[in-house]
């Protein structure tokens, strides 16, 4: 029963992705066709903005507001939100979905309170500045292949910039304005503290963020993200491959394989940029509440939704950079060459789009699970991690990767090094830490020998007076 | 004597230099994620057992939530719940308005007004006791649920064995419980109850006879009495 | 050990002839190792009491004949035949006797007596009003503390025999000490009670020769009954003894002014009990006075009022004072003054000073309760407790006292058009005077209780009763008695003297007193009869009743003995506990 519900829900989610992406391709094709007949090309990016960003990302983020609560509940052996009801369904908690509606109503109807001495303009600007950049980040992330539909190539990205990655860095660093302005404009000590913490943290981690991607840039010699010559699609190439009939099988050059350290660094740095736990000391509910302390109603809602959009976008970006974008790990050639796919490219687009969003979903889950696993870093730990660990490791990674790429441009050496790194981490994870080992040994000792070296047979300790020992 | 002390690994734990696994964070985070994900998956796919006794829950899910108003945890035996005035077999309170509970009550939340059963009015069957509570009021908001009133009562007339707590009310007045609200639950009898000895406060007719044969008469009276102590407990909801 | 050596010392003294008394004219003996010097004829119980040795007793009462039937007071005495115990209540003291009250033998005797008394006792303390002040309970805890060994049923007797409207008897609880019988016989001089039956069927009952218990002193047998056999129907089941505190006070029922304790809880008096006073009431009081406490609780004027008939409205004390001052000013110089001898000396000292110096009266009309019946023991015909006090104060102040009839005549003829009344009691029918008072253009009264007279007043100043303040009365024989305050005045009321002081100050007379003590200190020196009275020293100890002290006095600003026993506001239930 429950299993059925879960699978039907999953099916609904993936079906939704499938339908939306198919629709996106179809709409893009129609619009592009219309544009070309009127002498304009690239109109499809408009529909992509509409569907990819406004529909999928926004809906994704909205659902995440509930999902975060529900998932965290499951992780912590709770039930999660289940009290809101749709009218007419008094007994169905519907996995808490009505809470989304009630939340929206709450946000919209609550008073947008502004402290008396807060700076009027900046206070209003804060949430917008926090929201807009994270949203805009997604513009360069490709969610599907470029396909010929109605004889016109349709790209599944809002804008295909040559400097995609640089755009990412540029826009991401803008988000700091929103938080620091919000903190400062609130005219509140704690909000200001939050803002200061947020800006220093974000600026610190931008260095590591940039550095962690340089390895990927030199591996593929590009800063472009989308398109056939973009980083995302180039990860489809195999490092080693073989064929089973017409099915191609192999190990793709995904970022995670050739740059596992880069992935870890980027993930950590990006996490810090999103200011989510364990890097949430700018919010620090239990100590300072954070830069949005004075915000209420929909203004606070903007901050909140920005955070969730950030989660989705970060998931998408990581997928595009480290997990081969929309591509399957293998069998891509086979799939693309299927007759039915050639006949209905929209179908192919929908499949790849679903793959992309599926990967993103996994990455989103990863972010959630980390948030609900890790306690919050202390502020000094955050800075230490950024400057003393991520930065040197990033530099080392850069030099080693650069050398390996120089030595073997086929990236295989890089991949082997990557596997070595992964192997080291796997080993460390699977073996118990020294302290546990010691304790185990001590316990074994105790049980084995009772601490007595004497070879005499065990006497009944309990029967003897304690003084005989 | 300490030579035979049991070795407890937890006791000997000292601050040791953090392991490489801990210092690189990643392995520990991965382990943590594995654990959290295990719970996530179990609770995602498993059905929550609504058994209010969470320790005895079965199935895949590890959720310990009790959905409160719909599901309720049984109070443990001996739980001091909402007061009740214990009724006699005839439905009147056992209470004789002795004020012991009002005296002991540290919160001074018991108010009693004693009345006297008339000689030959409608309470004829109660004349043997003479005294009864005209008003018996407990302000449950003031009560600190110490149970001293139950201990103090010489007549087993007030108990806290209802296995419910004081329900919510919309105004303070609702928490002031009087006899109609307090008098409930199964009736209780004890062999020492005065109505097993006589019908009224008047001297019994057989007073002479009994004086000379009272051992046997007493024995016969004993035989007619109810069991020594009747343990009455509310059915758990 | 050292005690015994001291005791043995005189023994080998010359055998022929008794030794000369140690203290001539007195008897010297040793009780529990303490030397006692007492008057000849004192019994052992009293002699022991004087050195703080408690000998338990039931049937003994200092003001009754000795019956020596309970056997609880048995002690060892060197003057008794060897091996025998003597009843301490009956045995007189003798020179050089050595008395021991705490030996094995005595203790065994006490245990046996207690077991015997409790053999057929119902022990229904939970519904017994005596609980808390019961000698059976006290002595059981102190001298017995053993479970009953009785098998089988107890003897059943009448548990609720109404002896009179005031007294109810529970024959099962009676320990047959005959105190009640002796009291009715010797003190009340009406032997209406007797002991009937034999053995375990012995009971107290009304003696057939009388057929009823109707003495005006029957309430006292409830007080002297050491157990809960005799109970007062008026007090029955109203309160537990340990909730009550006692304020030493004076009965205001008649001019005898019996010394009493007013037992109170919260702001209500629950009963009067006689307080020992060798000069006035010994240990007794009459039933009429005993029930006179009801006026302290019921029908009290608690709010100050303005207007008559339909225009009556309650006002604050300040507003009442303002209106009274305004109206008295308007009738300045024409206001007559009547004073009630129910008010205390302090009230009258201040009130008459106000009348003389502010209202400028030359004479004072005497109001007060009408005369009533008297008897040959305590009850007097004059129902006013302080007539003597009024007389001496008026004389010292140079005010003429005029009888009440002159006031009525003056009102009828119209000579008196404005009247100030200190106290609402009048010696004629309330209705009659109320009708007369309708003619008055101004009638201001400071009143304690509601009555027709009060309804006829233009301004009613709520006055407190005597248990709500400290003060003194001068009873019929000229004895001045101090009484103590039990609890603060009810409602908005304040003492008569306070009203007099407030009015006098508003009307331009400097009066500084802020307490009844100051009133007495300032004004009593003018009165020769009062001048020598030591107001502070004569105050009886404000003792609390033995029992559970529910809250230390003024631990949180409450008066001693205060217990939150207010009626919870519950579904239309609002009976004050005193009703
Ligand atoms: S439980 Fe304690 S506080 Fe509550 S009524 Fe009983 S004695 Fe008073
Ligand atoms: S202690 Fe028991 S019998 Fe006494 S008043 Fe309280 S409930 Fe009634
Ligand atoms: S007389 Fe004393 S011992 Fe007997 S029932 Fe009354 S309180 Fe208890
Ligand atoms: S009724 Fe009371 S006073 Fe009278 S004999 Fe019995 S115990 Fe004594
Ligand atoms: S007091 Fe002495 S025998 Fe009763």
PDB file of N, CA and C in Angstrom, chain A residues 73-115:
ATOM      1  N   UNK A  73      11.911  14.945   8.562  1.00  0.00           N
ATOM      2  CA  UNK A  73      11.140  14.195   9.547  1.00  0.00           C
ATOM      3  C   UNK A  73      11.455  12.713   9.445  1.00  0.00           C
ATOM      4  N   UNK A  74      11.492  12.208   8.226  1.00  0.00           N
ATOM      5  CA  UNK A  74      11.780  10.786   8.058  1.00  0.00           C
ATOM      6  C   UNK A  74      13.181  10.457   8.554  1.00  0.00           C
ATOM      7  N   UNK A  75      14.117  11.358   8.273  1.00  0.00           N
ATOM      8  CA  UNK A  75      15.478  11.089   8.725  1.00  0.00           C
ATOM      9  C   UNK A  75      15.547  11.075  10.242  1.00  0.00           C
ATOM     10  N   UNK A  76      14.686  11.835  10.883  1.00  0.00           N
ATOM     11  CA  UNK A  76      14.735  11.920  12.342  1.00  0.00           C
ATOM     12  C   UNK A  76      13.635  11.107  13.000  1.00  0.00           C
ATOM     13  N   UNK A  77      13.073  10.169  12.299  1.00  0.00           N
ATOM     14  CA  UNK A  77      12.029   9.295  12.848  1.00  0.00           C
ATOM     15  C   UNK A  77      10.817  10.068  13.333  1.00  0.00           C
ATOM     16  N   UNK A  78      10.456  11.089  12.564  1.00  0.00           N
ATOM     17  CA  UNK A  78       9.234  11.811  12.880  1.00  0.00           C
ATOM     18  C   UNK A  78       8.243  11.611  11.745  1.00  0.00           C
ATOM     19  N   UNK A  79       7.094  12.239  11.884  1.00  0.00           N
ATOM     20  CA  UNK A  79       6.092  12.124  10.834  1.00  0.00           C
ATOM     21  C   UNK A  79       6.171  13.314   9.894  1.00  0.00           C
ATOM     22  N   UNK A  80       6.491  14.457  10.416  1.00  0.00           N
ATOM     23  CA  UNK A  80       6.547  15.647   9.583  1.00  0.00           C
ATOM     24  C   UNK A  80       5.184  16.293   9.460  1.00  0.00           C
ATOM     25  N   UNK A  81       5.125  17.394   8.700  1.00  0.00           N
ATOM     26  CA  UNK A  81       3.870  18.134   8.619  1.00  0.00           C
ATOM     27  C   UNK A  81       2.742  17.248   8.100  1.00  0.00           C
ATOM     28  N   UNK A  82       1.639  17.223   8.811  1.00  0.00           N
ATOM     29  CA  UNK A  82       0.533  16.365   8.381  1.00  0.00           C
ATOM     30  C   UNK A  82      -0.799  16.878   8.878  1.00  0.00           C
ATOM     31  N   UNK A  83      -0.849  18.141   9.323  1.00  0.00           N
ATOM     32  CA  UNK A  83      -2.095  18.584   9.954  1.00  0.00           C
ATOM     33  C   UNK A  83      -2.983  19.400   9.016  1.00  0.00           C
ATOM     34  N   UNK A  84      -2.408  20.050   8.025  1.00  0.00           N
ATOM     35  CA  UNK A  84      -3.248  20.860   7.136  1.00  0.00           C
ATOM     36  C   UNK A  84      -4.081  19.932   6.257  1.00  0.00           C
ATOM     37  N   UNK A  85      -5.275  20.391   5.926  1.00  0.00           N
ATOM     38  CA  UNK A  85      -6.176  19.558   5.118  1.00  0.00           C
ATOM     39  C   UNK A  85      -6.767  20.394   3.994  1.00  0.00           C
ATOM     40  N   UNK A  86      -6.996  19.760   2.870  1.00  0.00           N
ATOM     41  CA  UNK A  86      -7.781  20.427   1.834  1.00  0.00           C
ATOM     42  C   UNK A  86      -9.235  20.374   2.238  1.00  0.00           C
ATOM     43  N   UNK A  87      -9.989  21.421   1.940  1.00  0.00           N
ATOM     44  CA  UNK A  87     -11.413  21.363   2.287  1.00  0.00           C
ATOM     45  C   UNK A  87     -12.071  20.189   1.575  1.00  0.00           C
ATOM     46  N   UNK A  88     -12.912  19.486   2.317  1.00  0.00           N
ATOM     47  CA  UNK A  88     -13.571  18.331   1.727  1.00  0.00           C
ATOM     48  C   UNK A  88     -12.817  17.039   1.946  1.00  0.00           C
ATOM     49  N   UNK A  89     -11.565  17.128   2.383  1.00  0.00           N
ATOM     50  CA  UNK A  89     -10.812  15.903   2.644  1.00  0.00           C
ATOM     51  C   UNK A  89     -10.305  15.930   4.083  1.00  0.00           C
ATOM     52  N   UNK A  90     -11.218  15.883   5.016  1.00  0.00           N
ATOM     53  CA  UNK A  90     -10.799  16.108   6.400  1.00  0.00           C
ATOM     54  C   UNK A  90      -9.898  14.999   6.937  1.00  0.00           C
ATOM     55  N   UNK A  91      -9.873  13.847   6.299  1.00  0.00           N
ATOM     56  CA  UNK A  91      -9.114  12.755   6.878  1.00  0.00           C
ATOM     57  C   UNK A  91      -7.861  12.405   6.102  1.00  0.00           C
ATOM     58  N   UNK A  92      -7.563  13.175   5.030  1.00  0.00           N
ATOM     59  CA  UNK A  92      -6.419  12.819   4.214  1.00  0.00           C
ATOM     60  C   UNK A  92      -5.327  13.856   4.425  1.00  0.00           C
ATOM     61  N   UNK A  93      -4.189  13.406   4.965  1.00  0.00           N
ATOM     62  CA  UNK A  93      -3.119  14.379   5.167  1.00  0.00           C
ATOM     63  C   UNK A  93      -2.341  14.602   3.874  1.00  0.00           C
ATOM     64  N   UNK A  94      -2.502  13.708   2.876  1.00  0.00           N
ATOM     65  CA  UNK A  94      -1.901  13.871   1.556  1.00  0.00           C
ATOM     66  C   UNK A  94      -0.411  14.192   1.644  1.00  0.00           C
ATOM     67  N   UNK A  95       0.263  13.502   2.549  1.00  0.00           N
ATOM     68  CA  UNK A  95       1.707  13.675   2.726  1.00  0.00           C
ATOM     69  C   UNK A  95       2.071  15.124   3.024  1.00  0.00           C
ATOM     70  N   UNK A  96       1.125  15.878   3.501  1.00  0.00           N
ATOM     71  CA  UNK A  96       1.448  17.239   3.909  1.00  0.00           C
ATOM     72  C   UNK A  96       1.377  18.263   2.808  1.00  0.00           C
ATOM     73  N   UNK A  97       0.928  17.856   1.620  1.00  0.00           N
ATOM     74  CA  UNK A  97       0.913  18.796   0.496  1.00  0.00           C
ATOM     75  C   UNK A  97       0.057  20.040   0.782  1.00  0.00           C
ATOM     76  N   UNK A  98      -1.058  19.904   1.491  1.00  0.00           N
ATOM     77  CA  UNK A  98      -1.826  21.125   1.778  1.00  0.00           C
ATOM     78  C   UNK A  98      -1.016  22.175   2.523  1.00  0.00           C
ATOM     79  N   UNK A  99       0.049  21.744   3.175  1.00  0.00           N
ATOM     80  CA  UNK A  99       0.864  22.729   3.893  1.00  0.00           C
ATOM     81  C   UNK A  99       1.482  23.737   2.939  1.00  0.00           C
ATOM     82  N   UNK A 100       1.776  23.297   1.724  1.00  0.00           N
ATOM     83  CA  UNK A 100       2.333  24.245   0.767  1.00  0.00           C
ATOM     84  C   UNK A 100       1.351  25.382   0.563  1.00  0.00           C
ATOM     85  N   UNK A 101       0.083  25.011   0.375  1.00  0.00           N
ATOM     86  CA  UNK A 101      -0.936  26.022   0.122  1.00  0.00           C
ATOM     87  C   UNK A 101      -1.074  26.937   1.329  1.00  0.00           C
ATOM     88  N   UNK A 102      -1.145  26.313   2.506  1.00  0.00           N
ATOM     89  CA  UNK A 102      -1.326  27.149   3.691  1.00  0.00           C
ATOM     90  C   UNK A 102      -0.122  28.045   3.897  1.00  0.00           C
ATOM     91  N   UNK A 103       1.065  27.515   3.588  1.00  0.00           N
ATOM     92  CA  UNK A 103       2.258  28.342   3.735  1.00  0.00           C
ATOM     93  C   UNK A 103       2.187  29.550   2.830  1.00  0.00           C
ATOM     94  N   UNK A 104       1.782  29.315   1.601  1.00  0.00           N
ATOM     95  CA  UNK A 104       1.687  30.427   0.661  1.00  0.00           C
ATOM     96  C   UNK A 104       0.697  31.462   1.176  1.00  0.00           C
ATOM     97  N   UNK A 105      -0.439  30.976   1.638  1.00  0.00           N
ATOM     98  CA  UNK A 105      -1.432  31.914   2.176  1.00  0.00           C
ATOM     99  C   UNK A 105      -0.857  32.687   3.346  1.00  0.00           C
ATOM    100  N   UNK A 106      -0.153  31.962   4.172  1.00  0.00           N
ATOM    101  CA  UNK A 106       0.405  32.611   5.363  1.00  0.00           C
ATOM    102  C   UNK A 106       1.388  33.699   4.943  1.00  0.00           C
ATOM    103  N   UNK A 107       2.287  33.334   4.054  1.00  0.00           N
ATOM    104  CA  UNK A 107       3.306  34.287   3.621  1.00  0.00           C
ATOM    105  C   UNK A 107       2.667  35.520   3.025  1.00  0.00           C
ATOM    106  N   UNK A 108       1.642  35.278   2.191  1.00  0.00           N
ATOM    107  CA  UNK A 108       1.075  36.402   1.460  1.00  0.00           C
ATOM    108  C   UNK A 108       0.221  37.279   2.353  1.00  0.00           C
ATOM    109  N   UNK A 109      -0.375  36.703   3.353  1.00  0.00           N
ATOM    110  CA  UNK A 109      -1.319  37.494   4.148  1.00  0.00           C
ATOM    111  C   UNK A 109      -0.687  38.101   5.381  1.00  0.00           C
ATOM    112  N   UNK A 110       0.503  37.661   5.735  1.00  0.00           N
ATOM    113  CA  UNK A 110       1.124  38.241   6.922  1.00  0.00           C
ATOM    114  C   UNK A 110       1.586  39.666   6.644  1.00  0.00           C
ATOM    115  N   UNK A 111       1.612  40.469   7.684  1.00  0.00           N
ATOM    116  CA  UNK A 111       2.067  41.834   7.513  1.00  0.00           C
ATOM    117  C   UNK A 111       3.546  41.834   7.161  1.00  0.00           C
ATOM    118  N   UNK A 112       3.883  42.616   6.122  1.00  0.00           N
ATOM    119  CA  UNK A 112       5.297  42.796   5.811  1.00  0.00           C
ATOM    120  C   UNK A 112       5.790  43.918   6.697  1.00  0.00           C
ATOM    121  N   UNK A 113       6.377  43.542   7.786  1.00  0.00           N
ATOM    122  CA  UNK A 113       6.725  44.502   8.826  1.00  0.00           C
ATOM    123  C   UNK A 113       8.080  45.123   8.529  1.00  0.00           C
ATOM    124  N   UNK A 114       8.167  46.429   8.731  1.00  0.00           N
ATOM    125  CA  UNK A 114       9.468  47.072   8.562  1.00  0.00           C
ATOM    126  C   UNK A 114       9.793  47.841   9.835  1.00  0.00           C
ATOM    127  N   UNK A 115      10.963  47.582  10.422  1.00  0.00           N
ATOM    128  CA  UNK A 115      11.316  48.305  11.644  1.00  0.00           C
ATOM    129  C   UNK A 115      11.359  49.802  11.390  1.00  0.00           C
TER     130      UNK A 115
END
